[in-house]
Short mmCIF file of N, CA and C and ligand atoms in Angstrom, two decimals:
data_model
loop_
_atom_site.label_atom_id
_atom_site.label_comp_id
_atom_site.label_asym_id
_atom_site.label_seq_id
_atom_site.Cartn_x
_atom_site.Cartn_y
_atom_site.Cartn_z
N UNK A 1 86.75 76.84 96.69
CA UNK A 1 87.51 75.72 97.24
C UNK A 1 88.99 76.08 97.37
N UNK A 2 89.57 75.37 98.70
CA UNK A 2 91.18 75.84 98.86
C UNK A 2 92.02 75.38 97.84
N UNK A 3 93.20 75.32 97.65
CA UNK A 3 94.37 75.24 96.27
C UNK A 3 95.28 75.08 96.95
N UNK A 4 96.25 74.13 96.57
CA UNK A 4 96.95 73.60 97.25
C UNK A 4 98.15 73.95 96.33
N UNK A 5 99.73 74.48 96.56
CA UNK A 5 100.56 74.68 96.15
C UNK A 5 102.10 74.37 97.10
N UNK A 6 102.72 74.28 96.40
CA UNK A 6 104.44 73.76 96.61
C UNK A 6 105.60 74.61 96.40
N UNK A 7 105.87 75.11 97.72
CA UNK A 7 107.50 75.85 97.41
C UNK A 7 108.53 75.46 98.00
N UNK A 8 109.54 75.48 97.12
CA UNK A 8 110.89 75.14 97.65
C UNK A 8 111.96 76.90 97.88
N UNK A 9 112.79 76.65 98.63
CA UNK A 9 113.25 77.88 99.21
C UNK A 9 114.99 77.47 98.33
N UNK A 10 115.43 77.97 97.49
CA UNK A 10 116.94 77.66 97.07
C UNK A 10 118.48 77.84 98.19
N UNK A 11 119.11 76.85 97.79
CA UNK A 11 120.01 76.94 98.93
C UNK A 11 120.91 78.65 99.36
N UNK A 12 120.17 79.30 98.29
CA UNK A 12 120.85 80.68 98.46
C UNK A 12 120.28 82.01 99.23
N UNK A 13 118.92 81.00 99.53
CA UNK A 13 117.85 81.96 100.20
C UNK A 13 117.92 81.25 101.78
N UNK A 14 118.76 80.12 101.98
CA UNK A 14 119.09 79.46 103.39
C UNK A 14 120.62 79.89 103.57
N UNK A 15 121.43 80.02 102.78
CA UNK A 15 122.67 80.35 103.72
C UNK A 15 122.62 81.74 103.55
N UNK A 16 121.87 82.66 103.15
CA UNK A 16 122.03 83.96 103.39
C UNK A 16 120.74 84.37 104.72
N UNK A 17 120.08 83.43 104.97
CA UNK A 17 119.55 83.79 106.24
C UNK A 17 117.82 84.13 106.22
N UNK A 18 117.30 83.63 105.21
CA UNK A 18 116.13 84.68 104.52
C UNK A 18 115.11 83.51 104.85
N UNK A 19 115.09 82.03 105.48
CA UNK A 19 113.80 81.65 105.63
C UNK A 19 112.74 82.22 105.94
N UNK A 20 113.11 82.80 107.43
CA UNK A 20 111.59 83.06 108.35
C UNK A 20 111.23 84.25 107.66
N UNK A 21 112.11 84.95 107.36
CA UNK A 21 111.41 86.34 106.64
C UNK A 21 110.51 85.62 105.12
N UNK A 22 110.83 84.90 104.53
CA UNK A 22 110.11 84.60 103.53
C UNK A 22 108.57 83.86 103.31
N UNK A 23 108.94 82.66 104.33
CA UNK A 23 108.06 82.21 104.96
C UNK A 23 106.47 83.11 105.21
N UNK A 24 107.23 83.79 106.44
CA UNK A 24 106.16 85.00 107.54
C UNK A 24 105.36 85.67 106.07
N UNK A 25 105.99 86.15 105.09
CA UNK A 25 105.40 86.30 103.67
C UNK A 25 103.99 85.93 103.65
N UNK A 26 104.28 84.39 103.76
CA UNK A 26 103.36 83.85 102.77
C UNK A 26 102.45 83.67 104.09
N UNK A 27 102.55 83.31 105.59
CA UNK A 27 101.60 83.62 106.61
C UNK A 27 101.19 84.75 106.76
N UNK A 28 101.76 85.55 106.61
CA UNK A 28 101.02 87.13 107.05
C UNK A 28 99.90 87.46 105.35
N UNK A 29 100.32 86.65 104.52
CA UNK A 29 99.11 86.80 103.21
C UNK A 29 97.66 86.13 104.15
N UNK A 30 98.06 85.03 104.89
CA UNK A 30 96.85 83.91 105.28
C UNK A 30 96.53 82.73 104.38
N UNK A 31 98.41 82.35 104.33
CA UNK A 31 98.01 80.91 103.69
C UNK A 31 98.65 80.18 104.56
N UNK A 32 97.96 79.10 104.28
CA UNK A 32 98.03 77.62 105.83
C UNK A 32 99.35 76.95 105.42
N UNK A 33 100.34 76.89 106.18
CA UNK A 33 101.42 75.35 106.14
C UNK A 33 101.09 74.73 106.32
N UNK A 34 100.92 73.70 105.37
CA UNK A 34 99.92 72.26 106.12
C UNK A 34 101.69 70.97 105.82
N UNK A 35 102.73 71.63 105.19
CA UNK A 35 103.73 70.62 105.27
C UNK A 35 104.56 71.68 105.36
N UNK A 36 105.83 71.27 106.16
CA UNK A 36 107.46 72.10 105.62
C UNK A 36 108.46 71.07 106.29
N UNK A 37 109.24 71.12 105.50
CA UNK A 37 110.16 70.25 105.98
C UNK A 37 111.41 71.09 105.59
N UNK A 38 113.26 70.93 105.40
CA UNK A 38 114.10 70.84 104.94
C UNK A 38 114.72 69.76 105.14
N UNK A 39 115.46 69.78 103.88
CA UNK A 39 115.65 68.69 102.74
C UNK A 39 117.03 68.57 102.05
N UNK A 40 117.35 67.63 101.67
CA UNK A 40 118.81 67.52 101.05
C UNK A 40 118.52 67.40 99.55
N UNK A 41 118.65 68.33 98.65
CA UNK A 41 117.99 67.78 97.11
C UNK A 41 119.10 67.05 96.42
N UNK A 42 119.18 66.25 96.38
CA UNK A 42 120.17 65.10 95.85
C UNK A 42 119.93 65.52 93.90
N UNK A 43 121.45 65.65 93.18
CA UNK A 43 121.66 66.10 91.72
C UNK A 43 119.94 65.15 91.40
N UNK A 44 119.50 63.76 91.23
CA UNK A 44 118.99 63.27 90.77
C UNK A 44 117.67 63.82 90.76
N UNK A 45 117.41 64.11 92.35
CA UNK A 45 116.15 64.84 92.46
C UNK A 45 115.68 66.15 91.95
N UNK A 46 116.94 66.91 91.58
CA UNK A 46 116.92 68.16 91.09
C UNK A 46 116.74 67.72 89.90
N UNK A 47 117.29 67.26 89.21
CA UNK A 47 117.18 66.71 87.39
C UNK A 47 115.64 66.22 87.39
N UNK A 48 115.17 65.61 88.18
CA UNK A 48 113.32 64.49 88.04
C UNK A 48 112.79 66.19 88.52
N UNK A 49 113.01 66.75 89.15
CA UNK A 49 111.88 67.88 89.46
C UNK A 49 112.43 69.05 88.44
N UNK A 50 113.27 69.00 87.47
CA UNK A 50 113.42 70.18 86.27
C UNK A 50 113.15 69.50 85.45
N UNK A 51 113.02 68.72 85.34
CA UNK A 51 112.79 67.53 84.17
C UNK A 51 112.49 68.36 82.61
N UNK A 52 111.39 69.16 83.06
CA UNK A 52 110.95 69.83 81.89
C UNK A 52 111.79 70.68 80.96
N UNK A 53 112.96 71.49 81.96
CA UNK A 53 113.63 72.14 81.29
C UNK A 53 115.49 71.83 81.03
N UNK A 54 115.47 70.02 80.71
CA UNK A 54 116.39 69.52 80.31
C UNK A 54 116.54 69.99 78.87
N UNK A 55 117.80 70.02 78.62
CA UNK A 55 118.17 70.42 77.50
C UNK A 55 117.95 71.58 76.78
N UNK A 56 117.63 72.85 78.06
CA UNK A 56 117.75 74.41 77.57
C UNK A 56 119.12 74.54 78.12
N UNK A 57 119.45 75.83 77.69
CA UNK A 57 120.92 76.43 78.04
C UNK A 57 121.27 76.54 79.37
N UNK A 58 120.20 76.47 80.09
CA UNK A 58 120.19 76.85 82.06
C UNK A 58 120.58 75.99 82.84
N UNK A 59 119.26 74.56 82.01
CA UNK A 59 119.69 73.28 82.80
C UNK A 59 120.78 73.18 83.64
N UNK A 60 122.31 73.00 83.35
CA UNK A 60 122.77 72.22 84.08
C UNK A 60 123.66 73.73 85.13
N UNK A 61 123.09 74.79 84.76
CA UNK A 61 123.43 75.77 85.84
C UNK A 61 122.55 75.76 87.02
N UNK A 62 120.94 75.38 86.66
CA UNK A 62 120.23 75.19 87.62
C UNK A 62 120.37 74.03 88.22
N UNK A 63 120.55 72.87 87.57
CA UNK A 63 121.12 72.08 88.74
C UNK A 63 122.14 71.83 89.94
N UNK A 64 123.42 72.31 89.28
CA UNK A 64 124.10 73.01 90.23
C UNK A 64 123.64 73.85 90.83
N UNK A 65 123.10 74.75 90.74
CA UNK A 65 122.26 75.88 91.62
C UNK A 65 121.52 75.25 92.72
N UNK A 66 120.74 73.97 92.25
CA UNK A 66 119.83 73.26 93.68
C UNK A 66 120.34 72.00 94.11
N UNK A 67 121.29 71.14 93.27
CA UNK A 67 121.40 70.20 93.61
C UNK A 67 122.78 69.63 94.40
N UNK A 68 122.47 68.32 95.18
CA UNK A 68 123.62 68.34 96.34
C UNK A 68 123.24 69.78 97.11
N UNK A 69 122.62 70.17 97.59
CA UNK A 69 122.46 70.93 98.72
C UNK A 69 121.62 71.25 99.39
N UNK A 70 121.01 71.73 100.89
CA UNK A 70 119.55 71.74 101.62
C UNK A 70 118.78 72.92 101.27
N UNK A 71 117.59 72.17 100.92
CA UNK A 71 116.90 73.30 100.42
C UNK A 71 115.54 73.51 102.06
N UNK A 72 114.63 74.21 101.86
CA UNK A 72 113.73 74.26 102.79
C UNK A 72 112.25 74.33 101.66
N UNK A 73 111.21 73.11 101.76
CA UNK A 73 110.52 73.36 100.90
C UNK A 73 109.13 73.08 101.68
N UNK A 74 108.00 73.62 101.31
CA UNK A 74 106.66 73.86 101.96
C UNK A 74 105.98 73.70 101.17
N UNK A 75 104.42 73.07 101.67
CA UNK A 75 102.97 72.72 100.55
C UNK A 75 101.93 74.05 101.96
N UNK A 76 101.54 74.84 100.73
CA UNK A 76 101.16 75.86 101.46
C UNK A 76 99.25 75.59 100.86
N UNK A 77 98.03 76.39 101.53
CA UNK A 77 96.78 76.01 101.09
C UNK A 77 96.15 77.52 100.77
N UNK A 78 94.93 77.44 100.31
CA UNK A 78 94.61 78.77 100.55
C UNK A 78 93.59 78.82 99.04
N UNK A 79 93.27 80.21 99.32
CA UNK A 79 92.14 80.23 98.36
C UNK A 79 93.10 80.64 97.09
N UNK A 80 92.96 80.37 96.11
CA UNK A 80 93.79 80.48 94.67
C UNK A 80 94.62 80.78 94.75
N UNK A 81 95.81 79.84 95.82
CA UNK A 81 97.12 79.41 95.87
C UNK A 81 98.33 79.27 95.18
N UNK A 82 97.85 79.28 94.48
CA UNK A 82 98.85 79.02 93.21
C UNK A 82 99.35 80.08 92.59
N UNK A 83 97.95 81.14 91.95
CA UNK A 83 98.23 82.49 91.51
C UNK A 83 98.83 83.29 92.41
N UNK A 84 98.11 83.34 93.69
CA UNK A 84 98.84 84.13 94.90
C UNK A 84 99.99 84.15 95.31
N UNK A 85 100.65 82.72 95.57
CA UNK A 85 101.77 82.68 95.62
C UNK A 85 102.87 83.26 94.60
N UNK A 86 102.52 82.69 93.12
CA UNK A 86 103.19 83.49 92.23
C UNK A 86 103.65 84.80 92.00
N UNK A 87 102.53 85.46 93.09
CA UNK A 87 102.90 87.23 93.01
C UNK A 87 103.12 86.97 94.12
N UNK A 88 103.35 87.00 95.21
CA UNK A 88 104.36 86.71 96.26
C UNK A 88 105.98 86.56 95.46
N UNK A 89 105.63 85.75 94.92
CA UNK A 89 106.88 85.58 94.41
C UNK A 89 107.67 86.34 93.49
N UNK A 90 107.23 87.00 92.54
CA UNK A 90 107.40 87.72 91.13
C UNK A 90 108.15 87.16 90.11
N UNK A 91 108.37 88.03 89.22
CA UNK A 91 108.90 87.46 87.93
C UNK A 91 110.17 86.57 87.95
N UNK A 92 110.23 85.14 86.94
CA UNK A 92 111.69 84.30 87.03
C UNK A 92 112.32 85.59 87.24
N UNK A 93 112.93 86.13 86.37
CA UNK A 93 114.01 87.08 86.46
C UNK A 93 113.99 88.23 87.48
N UNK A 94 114.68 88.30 88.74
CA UNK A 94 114.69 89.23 89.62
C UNK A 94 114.20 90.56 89.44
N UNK A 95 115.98 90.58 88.32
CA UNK A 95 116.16 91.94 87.62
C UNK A 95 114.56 92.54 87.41
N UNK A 96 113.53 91.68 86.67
CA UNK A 96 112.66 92.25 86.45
C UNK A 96 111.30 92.22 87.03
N UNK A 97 111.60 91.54 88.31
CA UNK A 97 110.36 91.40 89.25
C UNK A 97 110.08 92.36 90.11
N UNK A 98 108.58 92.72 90.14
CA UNK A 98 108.52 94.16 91.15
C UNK A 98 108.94 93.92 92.28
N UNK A 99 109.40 95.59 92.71
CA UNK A 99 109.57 95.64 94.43
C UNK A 99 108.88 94.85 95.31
N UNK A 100 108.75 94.75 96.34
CA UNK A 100 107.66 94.24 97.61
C UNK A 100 107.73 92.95 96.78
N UNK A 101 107.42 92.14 95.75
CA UNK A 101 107.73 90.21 95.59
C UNK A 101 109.31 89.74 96.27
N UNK A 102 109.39 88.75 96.41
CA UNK A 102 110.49 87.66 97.04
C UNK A 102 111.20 88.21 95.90
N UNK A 103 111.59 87.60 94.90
CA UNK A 103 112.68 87.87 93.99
C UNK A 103 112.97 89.23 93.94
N UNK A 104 111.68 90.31 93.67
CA UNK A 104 111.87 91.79 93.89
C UNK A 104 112.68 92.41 94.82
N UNK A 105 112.78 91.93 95.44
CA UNK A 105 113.51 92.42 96.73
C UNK A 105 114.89 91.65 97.21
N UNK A 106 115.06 90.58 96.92
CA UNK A 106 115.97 90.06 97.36
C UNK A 106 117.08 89.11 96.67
N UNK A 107 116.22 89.35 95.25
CA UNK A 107 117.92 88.43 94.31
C UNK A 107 117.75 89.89 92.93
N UNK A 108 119.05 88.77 92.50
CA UNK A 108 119.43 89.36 91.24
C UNK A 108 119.71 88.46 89.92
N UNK A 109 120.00 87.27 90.91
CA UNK A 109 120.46 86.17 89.92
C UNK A 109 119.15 84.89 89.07
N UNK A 110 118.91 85.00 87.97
CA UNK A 110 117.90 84.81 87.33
C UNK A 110 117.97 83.06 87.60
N UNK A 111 119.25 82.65 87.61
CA UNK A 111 118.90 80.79 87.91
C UNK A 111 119.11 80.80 89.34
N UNK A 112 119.90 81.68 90.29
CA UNK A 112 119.60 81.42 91.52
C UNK A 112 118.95 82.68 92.35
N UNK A 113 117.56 82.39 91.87
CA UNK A 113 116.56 83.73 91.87
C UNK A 113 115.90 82.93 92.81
N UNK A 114 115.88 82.40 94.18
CA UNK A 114 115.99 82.06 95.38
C UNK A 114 114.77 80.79 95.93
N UNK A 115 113.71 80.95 94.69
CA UNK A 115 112.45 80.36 95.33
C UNK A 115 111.75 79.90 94.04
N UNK A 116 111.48 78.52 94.14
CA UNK A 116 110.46 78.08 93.02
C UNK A 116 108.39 78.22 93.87
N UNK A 117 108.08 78.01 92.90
CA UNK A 117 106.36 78.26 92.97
C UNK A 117 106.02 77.07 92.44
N UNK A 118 104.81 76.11 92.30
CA UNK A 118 104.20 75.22 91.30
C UNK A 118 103.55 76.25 90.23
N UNK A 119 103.56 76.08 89.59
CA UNK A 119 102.51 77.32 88.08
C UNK A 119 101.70 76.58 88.07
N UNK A 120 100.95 75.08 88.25
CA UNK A 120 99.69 74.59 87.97
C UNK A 120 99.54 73.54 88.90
N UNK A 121 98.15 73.31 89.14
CA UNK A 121 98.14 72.23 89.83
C UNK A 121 98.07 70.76 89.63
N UNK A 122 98.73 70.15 88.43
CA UNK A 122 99.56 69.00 87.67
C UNK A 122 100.78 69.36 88.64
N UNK A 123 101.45 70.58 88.17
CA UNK A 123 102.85 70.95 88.72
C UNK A 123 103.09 70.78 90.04
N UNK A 124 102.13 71.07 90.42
CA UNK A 124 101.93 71.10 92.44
C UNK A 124 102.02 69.19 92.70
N UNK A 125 101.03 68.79 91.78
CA UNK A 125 101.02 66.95 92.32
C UNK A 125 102.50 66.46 92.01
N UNK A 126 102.65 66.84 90.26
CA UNK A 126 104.00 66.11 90.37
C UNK A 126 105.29 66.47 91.11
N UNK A 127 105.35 67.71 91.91
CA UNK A 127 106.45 68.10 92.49
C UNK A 127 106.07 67.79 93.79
N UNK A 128 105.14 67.79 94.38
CA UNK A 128 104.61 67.17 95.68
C UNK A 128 105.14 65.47 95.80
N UNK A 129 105.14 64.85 94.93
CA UNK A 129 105.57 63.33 94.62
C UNK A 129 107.00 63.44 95.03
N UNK A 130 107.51 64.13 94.58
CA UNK A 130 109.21 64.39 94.66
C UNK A 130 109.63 64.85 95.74
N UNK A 131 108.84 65.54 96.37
CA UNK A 131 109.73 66.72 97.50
C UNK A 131 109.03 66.02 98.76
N UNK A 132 107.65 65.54 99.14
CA UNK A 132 107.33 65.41 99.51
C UNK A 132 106.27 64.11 99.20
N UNK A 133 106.71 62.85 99.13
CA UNK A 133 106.05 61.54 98.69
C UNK A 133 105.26 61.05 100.11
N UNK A 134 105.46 61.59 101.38
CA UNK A 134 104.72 61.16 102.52
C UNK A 134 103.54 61.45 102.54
N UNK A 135 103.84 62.96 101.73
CA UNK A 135 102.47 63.48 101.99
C UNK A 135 100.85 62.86 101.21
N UNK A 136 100.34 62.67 102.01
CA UNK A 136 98.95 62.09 101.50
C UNK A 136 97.93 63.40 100.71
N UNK A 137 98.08 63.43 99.48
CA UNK A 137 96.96 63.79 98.52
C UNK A 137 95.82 64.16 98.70
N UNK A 138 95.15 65.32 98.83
CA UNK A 138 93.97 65.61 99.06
C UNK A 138 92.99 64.56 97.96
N UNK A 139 91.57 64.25 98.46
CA UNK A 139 90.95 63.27 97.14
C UNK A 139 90.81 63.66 95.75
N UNK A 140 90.65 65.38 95.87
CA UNK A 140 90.22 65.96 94.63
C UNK A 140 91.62 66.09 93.60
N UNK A 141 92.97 65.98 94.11
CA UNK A 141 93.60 65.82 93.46
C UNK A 141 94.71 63.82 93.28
N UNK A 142 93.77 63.15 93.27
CA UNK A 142 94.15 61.93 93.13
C UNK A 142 93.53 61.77 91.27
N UNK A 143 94.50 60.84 91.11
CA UNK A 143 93.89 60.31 89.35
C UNK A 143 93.65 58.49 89.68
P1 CMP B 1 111.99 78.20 88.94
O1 CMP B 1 110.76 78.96 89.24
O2 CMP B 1 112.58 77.34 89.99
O3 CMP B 1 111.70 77.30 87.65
C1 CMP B 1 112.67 77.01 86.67
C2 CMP B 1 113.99 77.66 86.95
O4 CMP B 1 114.89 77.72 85.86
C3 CMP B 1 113.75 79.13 87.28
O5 CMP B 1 113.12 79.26 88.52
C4 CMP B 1 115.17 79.65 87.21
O6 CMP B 1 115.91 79.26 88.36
C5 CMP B 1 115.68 78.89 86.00
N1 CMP B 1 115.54 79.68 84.76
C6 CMP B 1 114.41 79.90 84.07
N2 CMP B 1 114.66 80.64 82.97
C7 CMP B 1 115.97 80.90 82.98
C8 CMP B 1 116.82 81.61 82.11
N3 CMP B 1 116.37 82.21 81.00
N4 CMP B 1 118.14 81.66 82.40
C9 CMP B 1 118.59 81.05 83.50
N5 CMP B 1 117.83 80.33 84.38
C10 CMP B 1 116.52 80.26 84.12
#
């Protein structure tokens, strides 16, 4: 069965020019855009979608890092979506993500390391709510 996952593109991976190349990524793997939009992530929305990692040392660097500014974010499909994407993507930390991944190749900076992933598919619904509340829910993931 397909897997449904959520990426947002950081405002540092749009003013340096790197959408379509990142994007084409994740199409030339053979996973479906079934949403993309860009987006204005307002401080509030950035704080409800880190939610989890309030009150570590990063927090309020990563919010500045995404918030108040346009991000470009996509619900991508595909067969085990979630994992796949993740290696598309590579490790949080650039520095230590292999060559050929998004971060591997193209940052350095560990909070503005250019591109978030969902890690689960809880993570995918509740960040789908946030980034994208139009979007209508496949049935298998409704509660
Ligand atoms: P992301 O995949 O968007 O999910 C949480 C974000 O917090 C992560 O990417 C980084 O931007 C940031 N982050 C995670 N760990 C650290 C860390 N140790 N130091 C700084 N920023 C971090």
């Amino acid at each position: 069965m397909d897997e449904y996952t959520l990426v947002f593109l950081k405002p540092s991976a749009i003013e340096r020019g790197l959408v379509g190349e990142i994007i084409s990524r994740f199409e030339r793997k053979g996973l479906e855009i079934v949403a993309l939009k860009s987006l204005y992530m307002t401080r509030e929305m950035a704080e409800e979608f880190y939610s989890v990692h309030r009150g570590k040392h990063f927090f309020s660097d990563l919010i500045n890092t995404v918030g108040e500014k346009k991000i470009v974010a996509f619900i991508l499909r595909g067969r085990s979506a979630i994992s796949v994407v993740r290696a598309l993507v590579g490790a949080t930390d650039p520095v230590k993500a292999s060559p050929g991944t998004i971060r591997g190749d193209y940052g350095l900076d560990i909070t503005d390391n250019l591109i978030h992933a969902s890690d689960s598919p809880e993570s995918f619904v509740r960040e789908a709510k946030i980034l994208f509340p139009e979007f209508e829910l496949p049935s298998e993931y409704s509660d």
